[in-house]
């Protein structure tokens, strides 16, 4: 299992360049780049050529652009903007040899109708993801949908997201399996069926404080192994599915943003490896 770092973990405390240098120092294999802010800031003083050169001359490599947000059940005008933004993501992926783009379903408050029937949500997701799949195919880029485990999101369980992916039925459309999102709305292990094996593109590892289902938020995330998530059960199931690509640590805890980013990146690696070592070497 390779080790990846998601920039959300140092969102308020470090730049992309700092994250790259520190992840390289501590032996991470991959980084998930926050296109929506940290990459934008990087490009104020650097170019994509600079970023490509860094990846070409260092061990660490890009895992994903993170993330294309709120793609489904939008107005026609908003959907067109999402498509144009995705095209920009594809060009970046091409430039820096990044294989994955994470996409996030809409929260209710940005959808055209507000509260929307599940049938309509799923139909919109399938329609947009199919269009994105067509655009991504010539680039060799894969799309990973990340369901969001909060009541306000339109796709908030593993089962719903996997159903959407199966309906799209494209080789380049799959899932982000995130332990926090899985726990947040009570997703069930029995829904992680054997046919999910080829559709889990990216694995996010994290933990969370012990709030009830439906009341957990990103800011409640903690170091892997320091919360209430049964990470061993997740790793056991992933191992059964022969998933052995990368574990990407993703935390959004405000207290961690107040720490030295080097300490955060070091601690994130140590706690993640401690959890992984029983099932992955």
mmCIF file with all atom_site columns, N, CA and C in Angstrom, residues 4 35 58 64 88 100 115 117 138 158 164 202 236 243 281:
data_model
loop_
_atom_site.group_PDB
_atom_site.id
_atom_site.type_symbol
_atom_site.label_atom_id
_atom_site.label_alt_id
_atom_site.label_comp_id
_atom_site.label_asym_id
_atom_site.label_entity_id
_atom_site.label_seq_id
_atom_site.pdbx_PDB_ins_code
_atom_site.Cartn_x
_atom_site.Cartn_y
_atom_site.Cartn_z
_atom_site.occupancy
_atom_site.B_iso_or_equiv
_atom_site.pdbx_formal_charge
_atom_site.auth_seq_id
_atom_site.auth_comp_id
_atom_site.auth_asym_id
_atom_site.auth_atom_id
_atom_site.pdbx_PDB_model_num
ATOM 1  N N  . UNK A 1 4   ? -0.368  8.403  0.689   1.00 0.00 ? 4   UNK A N  1
ATOM 2  C CA . UNK A 1 4   ? -0.666  9.682  0.047   1.00 0.00 ? 4   UNK A CA 1
ATOM 3  C C  . UNK A 1 4   ? -1.091  10.703 1.098   1.00 0.00 ? 4   UNK A C  1
ATOM 4  N N  . UNK A 1 35  ? -7.093  21.766 -6.014  1.00 0.00 ? 35  UNK A N  1
ATOM 5  C CA . UNK A 1 35  ? -7.196  22.680 -7.152  1.00 0.00 ? 35  UNK A CA 1
ATOM 6  C C  . UNK A 1 35  ? -7.939  23.952 -6.782  1.00 0.00 ? 35  UNK A C  1
ATOM 7  N N  . UNK A 1 58  ? 11.375  14.300 -8.354  1.00 0.00 ? 58  UNK A N  1
ATOM 8  C CA . UNK A 1 58  ? 11.227  13.880 -6.972  1.00 0.00 ? 58  UNK A CA 1
ATOM 9  C C  . UNK A 1 58  ? 10.434  12.574 -6.912  1.00 0.00 ? 58  UNK A C  1
ATOM 10 N N  . UNK A 1 64  ? -4.369  12.929 -7.238  1.00 0.00 ? 64  UNK A N  1
ATOM 11 C CA . UNK A 1 64  ? -5.622  13.463 -7.776  1.00 0.00 ? 64  UNK A CA 1
ATOM 12 C C  . UNK A 1 64  ? -5.631  14.971 -7.714  1.00 0.00 ? 64  UNK A C  1
ATOM 13 N N  . UNK A 1 88  ? -10.873 22.373 -17.641 1.00 0.00 ? 88  UNK A N  1
ATOM 14 C CA . UNK A 1 88  ? -9.641  22.969 -17.114 1.00 0.00 ? 88  UNK A CA 1
ATOM 15 C C  . UNK A 1 88  ? -8.868  21.947 -16.277 1.00 0.00 ? 88  UNK A C  1
ATOM 16 N N  . UNK A 1 100 ? -6.216  11.004 -11.658 1.00 0.00 ? 100 UNK A N  1
ATOM 17 C CA . UNK A 1 100 ? -7.555  11.036 -11.080 1.00 0.00 ? 100 UNK A CA 1
ATOM 18 C C  . UNK A 1 100 ? -8.039  12.459 -10.824 1.00 0.00 ? 100 UNK A C  1
ATOM 19 N N  . UNK A 1 115 ? -34.355 20.713 -1.805  1.00 0.00 ? 115 UNK A N  1
ATOM 20 C CA . UNK A 1 115 ? -34.632 19.328 -1.436  1.00 0.00 ? 115 UNK A CA 1
ATOM 21 C C  . UNK A 1 115 ? -35.147 18.563 -2.652  1.00 0.00 ? 115 UNK A C  1
ATOM 22 N N  . UNK A 1 117 ? -35.743 14.660 -4.756  1.00 0.00 ? 117 UNK A N  1
ATOM 23 C CA . UNK A 1 117 ? -35.950 13.223 -4.643  1.00 0.00 ? 117 UNK A CA 1
ATOM 24 C C  . UNK A 1 117 ? -34.686 12.463 -5.035  1.00 0.00 ? 117 UNK A C  1
ATOM 25 N N  . UNK A 1 138 ? -10.318 10.667 -23.598 1.00 0.00 ? 138 UNK A N  1
ATOM 26 C CA . UNK A 1 138 ? -9.125  10.891 -24.426 1.00 0.00 ? 138 UNK A CA 1
ATOM 27 C C  . UNK A 1 138 ? -7.891  11.276 -23.616 1.00 0.00 ? 138 UNK A C  1
ATOM 28 N N  . UNK A 1 158 ? -22.347 5.165  0.869   1.00 0.00 ? 158 UNK A N  1
ATOM 29 C CA . UNK A 1 158 ? -21.625 4.333  -0.087  1.00 0.00 ? 158 UNK A CA 1
ATOM 30 C C  . UNK A 1 158 ? -22.589 3.676  -1.060  1.00 0.00 ? 158 UNK A C  1
ATOM 31 N N  . UNK A 1 164 ? -24.936 4.747  -8.345  1.00 0.00 ? 164 UNK A N  1
ATOM 32 C CA . UNK A 1 164 ? -24.731 5.720  -9.417  1.00 0.00 ? 164 UNK A CA 1
ATOM 33 C C  . UNK A 1 164 ? -23.595 5.270  -10.333 1.00 0.00 ? 164 UNK A C  1
ATOM 34 N N  . UNK A 1 202 ? -9.868  5.549  -5.129  1.00 0.00 ? 202 UNK A N  1
ATOM 35 C CA . UNK A 1 202 ? -9.069  6.267  -4.134  1.00 0.00 ? 202 UNK A CA 1
ATOM 36 C C  . UNK A 1 202 ? -9.594  5.944  -2.751  1.00 0.00 ? 202 UNK A C  1
ATOM 37 N N  . UNK A 1 236 ? -9.760  -4.526 6.574   1.00 0.00 ? 236 UNK A N  1
ATOM 38 C CA . UNK A 1 236 ? -10.026 -5.945 6.319   1.00 0.00 ? 236 UNK A CA 1
ATOM 39 C C  . UNK A 1 236 ? -10.860 -6.114 5.061   1.00 0.00 ? 236 UNK A C  1
ATOM 40 N N  . UNK A 1 243 ? -7.756  -4.471 -2.716  1.00 0.00 ? 243 UNK A N  1
ATOM 41 C CA . UNK A 1 243 ? -7.330  -3.090 -2.912  1.00 0.00 ? 243 UNK A CA 1
ATOM 42 C C  . UNK A 1 243 ? -5.953  -2.913 -2.282  1.00 0.00 ? 243 UNK A C  1
ATOM 43 N N  . UNK A 1 281 ? 1.814   -3.932 4.431   1.00 0.00 ? 281 UNK A N  1
ATOM 44 C CA . UNK A 1 281 ? 3.204   -3.641 4.772   1.00 0.00 ? 281 UNK A CA 1
ATOM 45 C C  . UNK A 1 281 ? 3.774   -2.596 3.843   1.00 0.00 ? 281 UNK A C  1
#
